[in-house]
Amino acid sequence: MKRILWMGIGVAIGVIAFRKITEAQTTLGPEGLNRAVGRLADGIYDFADAVREGMQERETDLRAALGIESQDVVRR
């Protein structure tokens, strides 16, 4: 009975190790690197969009508080 238990534990460890190795190969290869860089770039673009929206909202709030008409001003 002990042999069956230990054999089952060994098989489970083997399956887990195989999955981890396969996962590591996909993340460390060129495709995985491209995916990681793509996710990073998407995150940076999303952050920049959120900052722009926040700046626009704050500018609108400040213009309303100061009583300045909201008009499109060309900045140079």
XYZ file of N, CA and C in Angstrom:
228
model
N 0.817 -1.194 0.000
C 0.000 0.000 0.000
C 0.862 1.260 0.000
N 1.993 1.184 0.730
C 2.882 2.347 0.779
C 3.497 2.621 -0.596
N 3.797 1.561 -1.329
C 4.397 1.732 -2.655
C 3.447 2.455 -3.598
N 2.172 2.115 -3.529
C 1.174 2.775 -4.388
C 1.066 4.252 -4.020
N 1.076 4.547 -2.732
C 1.003 5.928 -2.263
C 2.204 6.720 -2.776
N 3.412 6.175 -2.612
C 4.611 6.867 -3.054
C 4.668 6.985 -4.571
N 4.181 5.983 -5.262
C 4.139 6.059 -6.716
C 3.178 7.167 -7.159
N 2.041 7.286 -6.507
C 1.077 8.358 -6.819
C 1.665 9.728 -6.550
N 2.393 9.861 -5.438
C 3.037 11.135 -5.120
C 4.093 11.459 -6.172
N 4.860 10.473 -6.594
C 5.880 10.686 -7.620
C 5.288 11.106 -8.944
N 4.178 10.478 -9.328
C 3.505 10.842 -10.579
C 2.987 12.274 -10.491
N 2.403 12.638 -9.355
C 1.877 13.993 -9.182
C 3.004 15.023 -9.270
N 4.124 14.742 -8.640
C 5.264 15.661 -8.694
C 5.787 15.763 -10.126
N 5.834 14.650 -10.831
C 6.279 14.665 -12.223
C 5.383 15.507 -13.110
N 4.079 15.382 -12.933
C 3.126 16.158 -13.735
C 3.269 17.643 -13.437
N 3.386 17.987 -12.161
C 3.543 19.396 -11.778
C 4.840 19.954 -12.349
N 5.917 19.199 -12.248
C 7.207 19.657 -12.781
C 7.132 19.838 -14.295
N 6.504 18.911 -14.987
C 6.367 19.018 -16.447
C 5.594 20.277 -16.830
N 4.512 20.553 -16.107
C 3.722 21.760 -16.409
C 4.536 23.023 -16.165
N 5.288 23.056 -15.071
C 6.094 24.240 -14.761
C 7.186 24.450 -15.815
N 7.813 23.381 -16.253
C 8.860 23.488 -17.278
C 8.272 23.976 -18.595
N 7.131 23.432 -18.975
C 6.474 23.863 -20.214
C 6.081 25.341 -20.126
N 5.561 25.757 -18.986
C 5.172 27.159 -18.790
C 6.401 28.062 -18.858
N 7.498 27.645 -18.253
C 8.723 28.447 -18.277
C 9.260 28.572 -19.696
N 9.184 27.520 -20.481
C 9.666 27.578 -21.857
C 8.849 28.554 -22.692
N 7.543 28.600 -22.478
C 6.714 29.515 -23.272
C 6.921 30.963 -22.850
N 7.200 31.217 -21.569
C 7.380 32.600 -21.128
C 8.784 33.107 -21.397
N 9.756 32.211 -21.492
C 11.129 32.652 -21.704
C 11.512 32.722 -23.176
N 10.711 32.171 -24.039
C 11.021 32.184 -25.468
C 10.723 33.531 -26.089
N 10.999 33.662 -27.370
C 10.752 34.932 -28.072
C 9.284 35.345 -28.039
N 8.381 34.382 -28.164
C 6.955 34.718 -28.128
C 6.563 35.262 -26.756
N 7.089 34.652 -25.717
C 6.789 35.118 -24.361
C 7.329 36.510 -24.112
N 8.523 36.775 -24.631
C 9.104 38.103 -24.482
C 8.279 39.140 -25.240
N 7.839 38.801 -26.447
C 6.989 39.712 -27.221
C 5.687 39.995 -26.497
N 5.111 38.954 -25.901
C 3.872 39.127 -25.149
C 4.080 40.057 -23.951
N 5.187 39.863 -23.238
C 5.465 40.685 -22.062
C 5.681 42.144 -22.446
N 6.417 42.380 -23.523
C 6.647 43.753 -23.978
C 5.333 44.381 -24.444
N 4.508 43.615 -25.116
C 3.204 44.117 -25.556
C 2.322 44.510 -24.385
N 2.317 43.667 -23.344
C 1.523 43.989 -22.146
C 2.045 45.257 -21.474
N 3.374 45.393 -21.413
C 3.973 46.584 -20.809
C 3.600 47.832 -21.595
N 3.692 47.757 -22.916
C 3.340 48.905 -23.763
C 1.866 49.258 -23.605
N 0.988 48.253 -23.560
C -0.438 48.522 -23.357
C -0.678 49.198 -22.016
N 0.022 48.752 -21.005
C -0.119 49.360 -19.679
C 0.323 50.809 -19.671
N 1.421 51.100 -20.370
C 1.906 52.480 -20.431
C 0.908 53.362 -21.174
N 0.369 52.872 -22.289
C -0.630 53.654 -23.035
C -1.892 53.875 -22.200
N -2.340 52.856 -21.485
C -3.523 53.012 -20.636
C -3.271 54.039 -19.535
N -2.080 53.990 -18.936
C -1.732 54.955 -17.888
C -1.712 56.373 -18.450
N -1.102 56.547 -19.621
C -1.035 57.872 -20.236
C -2.432 58.398 -20.557
N -3.314 57.534 -21.042
C -4.694 57.950 -21.311
C -5.407 58.373 -20.033
N -5.193 57.630 -18.962
C -5.827 57.974 -17.687
C -5.305 59.312 -17.172
N -4.012 59.566 -17.329
C -3.438 60.843 -16.897
C -4.019 61.979 -17.729
N -4.123 61.789 -19.039
C -4.707 62.830 -19.899
C -6.147 63.139 -19.507
N -6.930 62.093 -19.250
C -8.323 62.303 -18.838
C -8.381 63.064 -17.526
N -7.535 62.689 -16.582
C -7.505 63.377 -15.295
C -7.114 64.835 -15.436
N -6.126 65.111 -16.298
C -5.711 66.490 -16.529
C -6.845 67.301 -17.144
N -7.552 66.688 -18.082
C -8.655 67.391 -18.746
C -9.787 67.676 -17.749
N -10.103 66.707 -16.910
C -11.149 66.916 -15.901
C -10.749 68.006 -14.918
N -9.491 67.977 -14.476
C -9.014 68.975 -13.524
C -9.011 70.363 -14.142
N -8.611 70.457 -15.405
C -8.616 71.749 -16.082
C -10.037 72.291 -16.184
N -10.987 71.415 -16.498
C -12.389 71.827 -16.567
C -12.865 72.319 -15.200
N -12.495 71.600 -14.134
C -12.875 72.013 -12.783
C -12.267 73.367 -12.422
N -10.996 73.558 -12.745
C -10.336 74.823 -12.433
C -10.937 75.972 -13.230
N -11.229 75.742 -14.502
C -11.852 76.787 -15.326
C -13.224 77.169 -14.762
N -13.990 76.174 -14.333
C -15.309 76.458 -13.766
C -15.174 77.221 -12.454
N -14.189 76.855 -11.620
C -14.001 77.529 -10.337
C -13.526 78.969 -10.520
N -12.752 79.226 -11.555
C -12.239 80.571 -11.799
C -13.172 81.401 -12.674
N -14.194 80.791 -13.211
C -15.146 81.504 -14.045
C -14.607 81.796 -15.437
N -13.669 81.022 -15.885
C -13.103 81.200 -17.216
C -13.919 80.355 -18.196
N -14.239 80.981 -19.323
C -14.984 80.217 -20.330
C -14.122 79.083 -20.852
N -14.741 77.965 -21.058
C -14.012 76.814 -21.605
C -13.971 76.933 -23.107
N -12.806 77.269 -23.628
C -12.662 77.407 -25.060
C -11.374 76.694 -25.471
N -11.343 76.285 -26.717
C -10.162 75.605 -27.207
C -9.068 76.640 -27.414
N -8.035 76.555 -26.623
C -6.927 77.491 -26.696
C -5.769 76.770 -27.352
N -5.203 77.387 -28.365
C -4.057 76.813 -29.042
C -2.824 77.188 -28.237
N -2.102 76.177 -27.777
C -0.903 76.445 -26.966
C 0.318 76.337 -27.855
N 1.223 77.276 -27.682
C 2.451 77.273 -28.485
C 3.646 77.157 -27.599
